[in-house]
Coordinates of C-alpha atoms and ligand atoms in Angstrom, one line a residue:
M1 CA -0.4 -290.7 -15.6
I2 CA -2.0 -287.7 -16.6
T3 CA -0.3 -284.4 -17.3
S4 CA -1.2 -281.2 -16.4
M5 CA 1.0 -279.2 -18.8
K6 CA 0.0 -277.6 -21.9
K7 CA 1.7 -279.3 -25.1
K8 CA 3.1 -276.2 -26.8
V9 CA 2.6 -275.2 -30.5
Y10 CA 4.7 -272.4 -32.9
I11 CA 2.8 -271.4 -35.6
E12 CA 5.4 -269.5 -38.4
T13 CA 3.0 -267.8 -41.2
M14 CA 3.8 -267.1 -44.6
G15 CA 1.4 -265.4 -46.9
C16 CA -1.6 -263.2 -47.4
Q17 CA -4.1 -261.6 -44.5
M18 CA -5.9 -264.9 -45.4
N19 CA -3.2 -267.1 -44.0
K20 CA -2.7 -264.4 -41.1
L21 CA -6.6 -265.0 -40.7
D22 CA -6.6 -268.5 -40.7
S23 CA -3.3 -268.4 -38.9
E24 CA -5.1 -267.1 -36.2
L25 CA -8.1 -268.5 -35.9
V26 CA -6.3 -272.2 -35.6
A27 CA -4.0 -270.8 -33.2
C28 CA -7.3 -269.9 -30.9
H29 CA -9.1 -273.8 -31.4
L30 CA -5.8 -275.0 -30.2
K31 CA -5.8 -272.9 -27.1
A32 CA -9.6 -274.6 -26.6
C33 CA -8.2 -277.7 -27.1
G34 CA -6.0 -277.5 -23.9
Y35 CA -2.6 -276.1 -26.0
E36 CA -0.5 -273.1 -25.6
I37 CA 1.2 -271.0 -27.8
C38 CA 4.8 -270.2 -27.9
D39 CA 7.0 -268.4 -30.4
A40 CA 10.2 -269.5 -29.9
L41 CA 10.2 -273.1 -32.3
P42 CA 13.0 -274.7 -30.6
E43 CA 10.8 -274.1 -26.9
A44 CA 8.1 -276.6 -29.3
E45 CA 6.1 -279.9 -29.6
V46 CA 4.4 -278.7 -32.3
V47 CA 5.2 -276.6 -35.4
I48 CA 3.0 -275.9 -37.7
F49 CA 3.6 -274.2 -40.5
N50 CA 1.2 -271.9 -43.1
T51 CA 2.0 -271.5 -46.2
C52 CA 1.8 -270.2 -49.2
S53 CA 1.9 -271.1 -53.1
V54 CA 1.7 -268.2 -55.4
R55 CA 5.3 -267.7 -56.0
Q56 CA 8.0 -270.5 -56.2
H57 CA 10.3 -268.1 -53.4
A58 CA 8.0 -268.8 -51.2
E59 CA 7.7 -272.9 -51.8
E60 CA 11.3 -272.9 -51.7
K61 CA 11.4 -270.8 -48.6
V62 CA 9.5 -273.5 -46.4
I63 CA 11.2 -276.6 -47.8
S64 CA 14.4 -275.4 -46.5
K65 CA 12.5 -274.5 -42.9
I66 CA 11.5 -278.3 -43.8
G67 CA 14.8 -279.8 -44.1
Q68 CA 16.0 -277.9 -41.4
L69 CA 13.8 -279.6 -39.0
K70 CA 15.0 -283.2 -40.7
K71 CA 17.9 -283.2 -37.4
E72 CA 16.0 -281.4 -34.9
H73 CA 13.0 -284.4 -35.6
Q74 CA 15.6 -287.2 -35.4
Q75 CA 16.8 -285.9 -31.7
R76 CA 12.8 -285.4 -31.0
P77 CA 11.2 -287.6 -32.2
Q78 CA 8.0 -286.6 -30.7
L79 CA 7.9 -283.1 -32.4
V80 CA 4.7 -283.1 -35.3
V81 CA 5.8 -280.8 -38.1
A82 CA 2.7 -279.8 -39.5
V83 CA 1.8 -277.8 -43.3
I84 CA -1.0 -276.1 -43.6
G85 CA -2.0 -273.9 -46.1
C86 CA -2.6 -273.8 -50.2
M87 CA 1.7 -275.4 -50.8
A88 CA 0.3 -278.7 -47.9
Q89 CA -2.8 -278.3 -50.5
R90 CA -0.8 -277.9 -54.0
L91 CA 1.7 -280.9 -52.7
G92 CA -0.5 -282.9 -50.5
Q93 CA 0.6 -286.0 -50.2
Q94 CA 4.0 -285.7 -52.1
L95 CA 5.2 -283.5 -48.9
L96 CA 4.9 -286.4 -46.9
D97 CA 6.2 -288.8 -48.7
D98 CA 9.3 -287.0 -49.7
Y99 CA 9.4 -285.3 -46.2
R100 CA 9.5 -287.6 -43.3
Q101 CA 9.4 -285.6 -40.4
V102 CA 5.9 -284.2 -41.7
D103 CA 3.2 -285.6 -39.7
I104 CA 0.3 -283.4 -41.3
V105 CA -0.4 -281.2 -44.3
C106 CA -3.8 -280.0 -44.7
G107 CA -5.1 -277.8 -46.1
P108 CA -6.7 -274.5 -46.4
G109 CA -10.4 -276.3 -46.4
Q110 CA -9.6 -278.4 -44.0
L111 CA -8.0 -276.5 -41.5
H112 CA -11.4 -276.9 -39.0
H113 CA -10.1 -280.5 -38.8
F114 CA -6.5 -280.0 -38.0
S115 CA -7.2 -280.1 -34.2
S116 CA -8.3 -283.6 -34.5
M117 CA -5.2 -284.8 -37.0
L118 CA -3.0 -283.7 -34.3
A119 CA -4.8 -285.1 -31.6
E120 CA -4.8 -288.6 -33.5
V121 CA -1.1 -288.1 -34.5
L122 CA -0.5 -287.3 -31.2
D123 CA -2.1 -290.5 -30.3
R124 CA -0.6 -292.8 -32.6
R125 CA 2.2 -291.2 -34.5
R126 CA 1.2 -291.8 -38.3
Q127 CA 1.0 -289.6 -40.6
M128 CA -1.7 -288.0 -41.5
L129 CA -3.4 -285.6 -44.5
S130 CA -6.2 -283.6 -45.5
L131 CA -7.0 -282.0 -48.3
N132 CA -10.2 -279.2 -49.3
D133 CA -13.4 -280.6 -50.3
P134 CA -15.6 -279.5 -52.6
Q135 CA -18.5 -280.7 -52.0
E136 CA -18.2 -279.9 -48.3
T137 CA -19.3 -276.0 -48.0
D138 CA -21.2 -276.1 -44.9
N139 CA -18.2 -276.5 -42.6
L140 CA -16.2 -274.0 -43.9
E141 CA -18.0 -271.8 -41.1
I142 CA -17.0 -274.1 -38.3
L143 CA -13.4 -272.3 -38.7
D144 CA -14.1 -268.6 -38.6
S145 CA -17.1 -268.8 -35.6
K146 CA -14.4 -270.8 -33.7
R147 CA -12.5 -267.0 -32.9
D148 CA -12.0 -266.6 -29.2
T149 CA -11.4 -262.2 -28.8
E150 CA -9.5 -262.7 -25.1
E151 CA -6.9 -265.0 -27.0
M152 CA -5.7 -262.5 -30.0
D153 CA -2.4 -260.9 -31.2
R154 CA -3.7 -257.1 -31.4
P155 CA -7.2 -257.4 -30.0
F156 CA -8.1 -254.1 -31.9
S157 CA -8.3 -255.3 -34.8
A158 CA -9.2 -258.1 -36.5
F159 CA -9.8 -259.8 -40.1
V160 CA -13.2 -261.5 -40.9
R161 CA -13.6 -263.2 -44.5
V162 CA -16.3 -262.5 -46.6
M163 CA -15.4 -265.0 -48.7
R164 CA -12.6 -267.9 -49.4
G165 CA -11.9 -269.6 -53.1
C166 CA -11.4 -267.5 -56.4
N167 CA -12.4 -268.3 -60.0
K168 CA -11.4 -265.6 -61.7
Y169 CA -8.7 -267.9 -63.4
C170 CA -6.0 -265.3 -64.3
H171 CA -3.3 -267.2 -66.2
Y172 CA -0.1 -267.4 -63.1
C173 CA -2.2 -267.4 -60.5
V174 CA -2.7 -270.5 -58.6
V175 CA -4.6 -269.1 -55.6
P176 CA -8.4 -270.9 -57.9
Y177 CA -6.3 -274.2 -57.9
V178 CA -5.2 -274.1 -53.7
R179 CA -8.5 -272.0 -53.1
G180 CA -10.4 -273.0 -54.7
P181 CA -14.4 -271.5 -56.0
E182 CA -15.5 -269.0 -54.9
Q183 CA -17.8 -268.9 -51.7
S184 CA -19.6 -266.1 -49.8
R185 CA -20.4 -266.8 -46.4
P186 CA -24.3 -265.8 -45.2
I187 CA -24.5 -262.7 -44.7
R188 CA -26.0 -263.0 -41.4
H189 CA -22.6 -264.7 -40.0
I190 CA -20.7 -261.7 -40.8
V191 CA -22.7 -259.4 -39.3
A192 CA -22.5 -261.6 -36.4
E193 CA -19.5 -262.1 -36.6
T194 CA -18.1 -259.1 -36.2
R195 CA -20.7 -257.9 -33.8
R196 CA -19.5 -260.1 -31.5
L197 CA -16.0 -259.1 -32.1
A198 CA -16.6 -255.6 -31.0
E199 CA -18.2 -256.5 -28.2
N200 CA -14.3 -257.5 -27.2
G201 CA -13.3 -254.3 -27.7
V202 CA -12.4 -254.4 -31.8
K203 CA -12.0 -251.3 -33.0
E204 CA -10.9 -252.4 -37.3
I205 CA -12.6 -254.4 -38.9
T206 CA -11.0 -255.6 -42.3
L207 CA -13.0 -257.3 -44.6
L208 CA -11.7 -260.1 -46.1
G209 CA -11.4 -261.9 -50.3
Q210 CA -9.5 -263.0 -52.7
T211 CA -11.4 -260.9 -55.3
V212 CA -13.1 -259.2 -52.1
N213 CA -15.7 -257.4 -54.5
S214 CA -16.8 -260.1 -55.6
Y215 CA -18.8 -261.4 -52.5
R216 CA -22.3 -262.0 -53.5
F217 CA -24.8 -264.0 -51.3
K218 CA -28.3 -265.7 -52.4
E219 CA -30.7 -265.6 -50.0
G220 CA -34.8 -264.7 -50.0
G221 CA -35.0 -264.1 -53.2
K222 CA -32.7 -261.5 -52.4
T223 CA -29.1 -260.7 -53.9
W224 CA -26.1 -259.3 -50.3
G225 CA -23.0 -257.6 -52.2
L226 CA -20.4 -256.0 -50.5
A227 CA -21.8 -252.4 -50.9
D228 CA -24.7 -254.4 -48.1
V229 CA -21.8 -255.8 -46.1
L230 CA -19.9 -252.1 -45.6
S231 CA -24.3 -250.9 -44.5
Q232 CA -24.2 -253.7 -42.4
I233 CA -21.5 -253.7 -40.1
H234 CA -21.6 -249.7 -40.2
D235 CA -23.2 -249.1 -37.6
I236 CA -22.2 -251.7 -35.0
E237 CA -21.3 -250.2 -31.8
G238 CA -17.5 -249.8 -31.3
L239 CA -16.3 -250.3 -34.8
E240 CA -14.3 -247.2 -35.7
R241 CA -13.3 -248.1 -39.0
I242 CA -14.0 -250.6 -42.1
R243 CA -11.8 -252.0 -44.1
F244 CA -12.2 -254.2 -47.3
V245 CA -8.8 -256.0 -48.9
T246 CA -8.2 -257.0 -52.6
S247 CA -10.8 -256.0 -55.3
Y248 CA -10.7 -256.7 -58.6
P249 CA -10.9 -254.2 -60.9
R250 CA -13.4 -255.5 -62.7
D251 CA -16.7 -256.6 -61.7
F252 CA -16.4 -253.0 -59.0
D253 CA -20.0 -252.5 -58.1
E254 CA -20.2 -248.0 -57.6
R255 CA -22.1 -249.0 -54.9
I256 CA -19.0 -249.9 -53.2
L257 CA -17.7 -246.6 -53.8
R258 CA -21.0 -244.5 -52.5
A259 CA -21.0 -246.8 -49.2
M260 CA -17.0 -245.9 -48.5
A261 CA -18.2 -241.9 -49.8
D262 CA -21.5 -242.4 -47.9
L263 CA -20.5 -243.9 -44.6
P264 CA -18.4 -242.3 -42.3
R265 CA -15.9 -245.2 -41.1
V266 CA -15.6 -247.1 -44.2
C267 CA -11.6 -245.9 -45.2
E268 CA -10.9 -244.2 -48.2
Y269 CA -8.8 -246.7 -49.0
L270 CA -8.5 -249.6 -52.5
H271 CA -6.2 -252.1 -53.0
I272 CA -7.0 -252.4 -55.8
P273 CA -3.9 -254.4 -58.6
A274 CA -3.1 -254.3 -61.9
Q275 CA -0.8 -256.6 -62.6
S276 CA 0.6 -254.6 -65.3
G277 CA -0.3 -251.4 -67.8
S278 CA 0.1 -253.1 -71.4
N279 CA -3.7 -254.3 -72.9
R280 CA -2.3 -256.9 -74.9
I281 CA -0.6 -258.5 -71.4
L282 CA -3.7 -258.0 -69.6
K283 CA -5.7 -259.6 -71.9
A284 CA -2.5 -262.5 -72.1
M285 CA -3.1 -263.2 -68.3
N286 CA -6.5 -262.9 -68.3
R287 CA -6.7 -260.5 -66.3
N288 CA -10.3 -259.4 -68.3
Y289 CA -10.4 -255.6 -68.3
S290 CA -8.2 -252.8 -69.7
V291 CA -6.5 -250.3 -69.1
E292 CA -8.3 -248.0 -69.7
A293 CA -11.1 -249.5 -68.0
Y294 CA -9.0 -249.8 -64.9
L295 CA -8.1 -245.9 -64.8
D296 CA -11.6 -245.2 -65.7
L297 CA -12.6 -246.7 -62.8
I298 CA -9.4 -245.1 -60.6
E299 CA -10.9 -241.5 -61.7
K300 CA -14.1 -242.8 -60.7
A301 CA -13.5 -243.7 -56.7
R302 CA -10.8 -240.7 -56.5
E303 CA -14.1 -238.8 -57.9
L304 CA -16.4 -240.5 -56.0
V305 CA -14.3 -241.1 -52.3
P306 CA -12.3 -237.6 -51.7
G307 CA -9.2 -239.0 -50.1
I308 CA -9.1 -241.5 -51.6
T309 CA -5.6 -243.8 -51.4
I310 CA -5.2 -247.0 -54.3
A311 CA -3.1 -250.1 -53.4
G312 CA -1.5 -252.2 -56.1
D313 CA 0.2 -254.2 -57.1
F314 CA 2.2 -256.1 -60.7
I315 CA 4.0 -258.1 -62.1
V316 CA 7.1 -257.9 -63.6
G317 CA 8.5 -260.0 -67.0
Y318 CA 5.7 -261.7 -67.6
C319 CA 5.0 -264.9 -71.2
G320 CA 5.6 -261.9 -73.8
E321 CA 6.2 -259.7 -71.6
T322 CA 8.6 -256.4 -73.8
D323 CA 10.2 -253.0 -73.4
A324 CA 7.2 -251.1 -74.7
D325 CA 4.7 -253.0 -73.1
F326 CA 6.9 -252.4 -69.8
L327 CA 7.0 -249.2 -70.5
A328 CA 3.1 -249.0 -70.6
T329 CA 3.3 -250.1 -67.1
K330 CA 5.3 -247.6 -66.2
E331 CA 3.5 -245.0 -67.8
L332 CA -0.1 -246.6 -65.4
M333 CA 1.6 -246.2 -62.4
R334 CA 2.4 -242.5 -63.3
K335 CA -1.1 -241.9 -64.3
V336 CA -2.8 -243.6 -61.0
R337 CA -0.1 -242.6 -58.8
Y338 CA 0.3 -245.1 -56.2
K339 CA 0.0 -245.0 -52.2
N340 CA 1.9 -247.5 -52.6
C341 CA 2.7 -251.2 -54.1
F342 CA 3.7 -254.5 -54.6
I343 CA 6.5 -255.6 -57.6
F344 CA 7.1 -259.0 -57.9
K345 CA 8.6 -260.7 -60.7
Y346 CA 6.0 -263.7 -62.5
S347 CA 7.3 -266.9 -61.6
P348 CA 5.7 -270.0 -62.7
R349 CA 3.7 -271.9 -61.4
P350 CA 2.6 -276.1 -61.3
G351 CA -0.4 -276.1 -62.4
T352 CA -1.2 -272.9 -64.3
R353 CA -2.3 -272.0 -67.9
A354 CA 0.8 -270.0 -68.1
A355 CA 2.8 -272.7 -66.5
A356 CA 1.8 -275.2 -69.3
K357 CA 1.3 -273.0 -72.5
M358 CA 3.5 -269.7 -72.3
A359 CA 6.7 -269.4 -72.7
D360 CA 8.1 -267.9 -69.0
D361 CA 10.6 -266.3 -72.1
V362 CA 11.4 -263.2 -69.8
P363 CA 14.8 -263.2 -68.8
E364 CA 16.0 -263.5 -65.2
V365 CA 17.6 -260.4 -65.4
I366 CA 15.4 -258.2 -67.4
K367 CA 13.1 -259.4 -64.5
K368 CA 15.0 -258.3 -62.3
Q369 CA 15.7 -254.6 -63.6
R370 CA 12.8 -253.6 -64.4
N371 CA 11.4 -254.7 -61.0
T372 CA 13.9 -252.2 -59.3
E373 CA 13.1 -249.8 -62.5
L374 CA 9.2 -249.7 -61.2
L375 CA 9.7 -249.6 -57.5
A376 CA 12.4 -246.8 -58.3
L377 CA 9.3 -245.1 -60.1
Q378 CA 6.8 -246.2 -57.3
N379 CA 8.9 -244.7 -54.5
E380 CA 9.4 -240.8 -56.2
I381 CA 6.0 -240.8 -57.2
A382 CA 4.6 -241.6 -53.2
F383 CA 7.6 -239.8 -51.9
E384 CA 6.8 -236.5 -54.4
D385 CA 2.4 -236.9 -52.8
N386 CA 3.8 -238.0 -48.8
Q387 CA 5.7 -234.2 -49.1
K388 CA 2.2 -232.4 -49.6
L389 CA 0.6 -234.4 -45.9
V390 CA 3.5 -232.5 -44.2
G391 CA 2.0 -230.1 -42.1
L392 CA -1.2 -232.2 -41.8
P393 CA -3.2 -234.0 -38.9
V394 CA -3.7 -237.3 -39.6
E395 CA -6.0 -240.0 -37.3
I396 CA -4.3 -243.1 -37.3
L397 CA -4.7 -246.0 -35.4
V398 CA -2.0 -246.5 -33.0
E399 CA -0.8 -250.4 -34.1
G400 CA 2.4 -250.9 -31.4
A401 CA 5.9 -250.3 -30.7
S402 CA 8.1 -249.3 -34.0
K403 CA 10.9 -251.6 -34.0
K404 CA 11.3 -252.8 -37.7
P405 CA 8.9 -251.9 -39.9
H406 CA 5.2 -253.0 -39.8
L407 CA 4.3 -254.5 -44.2
D408 CA 2.9 -257.3 -44.9
S409 CA 5.7 -256.2 -47.1
T410 CA 7.5 -258.1 -50.4
E411 CA 11.9 -257.9 -49.7
E412 CA 11.0 -255.3 -52.5
V413 CA 9.4 -253.2 -50.5
A414 CA 10.6 -253.7 -47.4
E415 CA 14.6 -253.2 -48.6
A416 CA 13.2 -250.2 -50.3
D417 CA 11.3 -249.5 -46.3
A418 CA 15.1 -249.5 -44.7
E419 CA 16.5 -246.2 -46.9
C420 CA 13.7 -244.6 -44.8
T421 CA 15.3 -243.2 -41.4
I422 CA 12.6 -245.3 -38.7
N423 CA 14.4 -244.4 -36.3
Y424 CA 14.3 -240.4 -36.9
Y425 CA 13.1 -240.1 -33.6
E426 CA 15.3 -241.0 -30.3
A427 CA 12.9 -242.7 -27.4
K428 CA 13.7 -239.3 -25.1
N429 CA 12.7 -241.3 -21.8
S430 CA 11.3 -244.4 -20.8
D431 CA 7.1 -244.1 -21.3
T432 CA 7.8 -242.5 -24.0
I433 CA 8.3 -245.2 -27.3
Q434 CA 8.5 -244.8 -30.7
L435 CA 5.0 -246.3 -32.2
T436 CA 3.3 -247.0 -35.5
G437 CA 0.0 -247.0 -36.5
R438 CA -1.6 -247.1 -39.3
T439 CA -4.0 -243.5 -41.0
R440 CA -7.7 -244.5 -42.2
G441 CA -5.6 -244.1 -45.2
D442 CA -3.6 -246.9 -44.7
Q443 CA -0.5 -245.4 -44.9
I444 CA 2.2 -246.2 -41.9
A445 CA 2.6 -243.6 -39.5
V446 CA 5.6 -243.4 -36.1
F447 CA 5.3 -241.4 -33.7
N448 CA 6.8 -240.9 -29.6
G449 CA 5.0 -241.9 -27.3
S450 CA 3.1 -244.3 -24.4
S451 CA 2.6 -248.1 -24.6
K452 CA -0.8 -247.5 -24.0
L453 CA -1.3 -245.6 -26.5
I454 CA -2.0 -248.7 -28.5
G455 CA -5.0 -249.6 -29.7
Q456 CA -5.9 -245.6 -29.2
I457 CA -7.1 -243.8 -32.3
V458 CA -4.4 -241.1 -32.0
K459 CA -4.5 -237.7 -33.5
L460 CA -1.0 -236.0 -35.1
K461 CA 0.5 -233.5 -37.8
I462 CA 3.5 -234.9 -40.1
V463 CA 6.4 -233.5 -40.2
K464 CA 8.5 -235.2 -42.3
A465 CA 7.9 -238.4 -44.7
S466 CA 9.2 -240.9 -46.6
A467 CA 8.0 -242.9 -49.8
L468 CA 6.9 -246.1 -47.2
T469 CA 6.8 -243.4 -43.9
L470 CA 4.8 -240.0 -42.4
F471 CA 7.0 -239.0 -38.9
G472 CA 4.1 -237.7 -37.0
E473 CA 3.3 -235.0 -33.8
M474 CA 1.2 -236.3 -31.2
Q475 CA -1.3 -232.8 -31.5
Ligands
5AD1 N1 4.5 -265.1 -60.4 C1 5.0 -263.5 -59.6 N2 3.7 -263.1 -58.7 C2 2.7 -263.6 -59.2 N3 1.0 -263.0 -58.5 C3 0.7 -263.8 -58.3 N4 0.5 -265.0 -59.1 C4 2.0 -264.2 -59.4 C5 3.1 -265.2 -60.1 N5 2.9 -266.7 -60.7 C6 1.4 -261.8 -57.2 C7 0.0 -260.6 -58.0 C8 -0.9 -261.1 -57.3 C9 0.0 -260.8 -55.7 C10 -0.7 -261.5 -54.2 O1 0.7 -262.1 -56.1 O2 0.8 -259.2 -58.4 O3 -1.5 -260.1 -57.4

């Protein structure tokens, strides 16, 4: 019997922007294969968890979600459960063995096989596993080139992958093991994808790489770097904003900063995690730069790119971190004056060097305390700096209605944001809602306006500011 009913797929995404992009690409691919994407798990016939392995907490959440599906699976044996992304790669067969309700496990480098795996599972009801194959590099393009812009959630803003993987091997970090080695995409593919997106109305492009400034592509005796990517996509018609994340503080080519200064569509924003402000800890983390070198780079960035905003990440309670090391981290935070920081308590990850060789010797209470202290300092700095913006005009790209803070955040940041009076403005009438968007410097701004403005760039005057949110009025 032929049925015209499309199978419904529910996708839940954890973790980084790379995962968000992967989920979007998988969703587009599945739609092209005749599935329907839905936003409620109970009505789905296929449930996909796109997972993160960077901290233990992220993995625990997925395990609990999978656990919750056990009963659902018994009641609805036809339900297909798929675990994709970094945790799928890390745990592999073990996930299939431990959780019979899981049907598919697929690593982040194998997602171009996902739709055929799903078809096979629906047909034969057997468990399937696909893990990254380091030899398979050509296939990585298949998924990225399959995006259908008509189906995008935010048709005005898109991620474009410039590279995959990581070779840095920071001792705490699981990424090189689950995402594989650095592989840069051919520059012409990046340009072609960006052009296609812009032709379909995308105004803002965020170039993605785990260490995006490490982008290197060799062809015809020439080596292309990130600065070349920025200049090659810059003049594509329709594009208004270009960003790139995340930068690694070493091997940061000054040409990138010059490109930011010279190319008006490249936003004045860097996400460049320091992780610690202590040279001793940076060494123990295998970060391969000193605090002094990091500060020199930030100074150079501020000198070459006026008005640049800097965001960062810090890990507190890393193996052997003393009070003095932590004080040095606070000192660095004071010197840099970040726009925002993601702050994490160290969590040992199986397979990493730190987990194997170093004692996780900072007690949990101290980790918590340092986390809270550092966050409080960051909020103080951001609050002070944001007050200087009150009265000034900013340009924001409107992203949507602001029902809750729009942050790709840790709980810590979300908690801090809950303090700010996000509903400062009550909607005055039914045409006007509170909208949220971002400035060129990636600051969140809210204001009252018509939902027709979603996807547009509007000028606001800032009338109030908290540590994480600017409150504006339309000019
Ligand atoms: N424990 C805690 N935080 C970590 N990060 C990476 N690995 C760990 C770990 N084992 C943080 C880093 C990185 C961010 C994505 O996650 O700060 O920049």
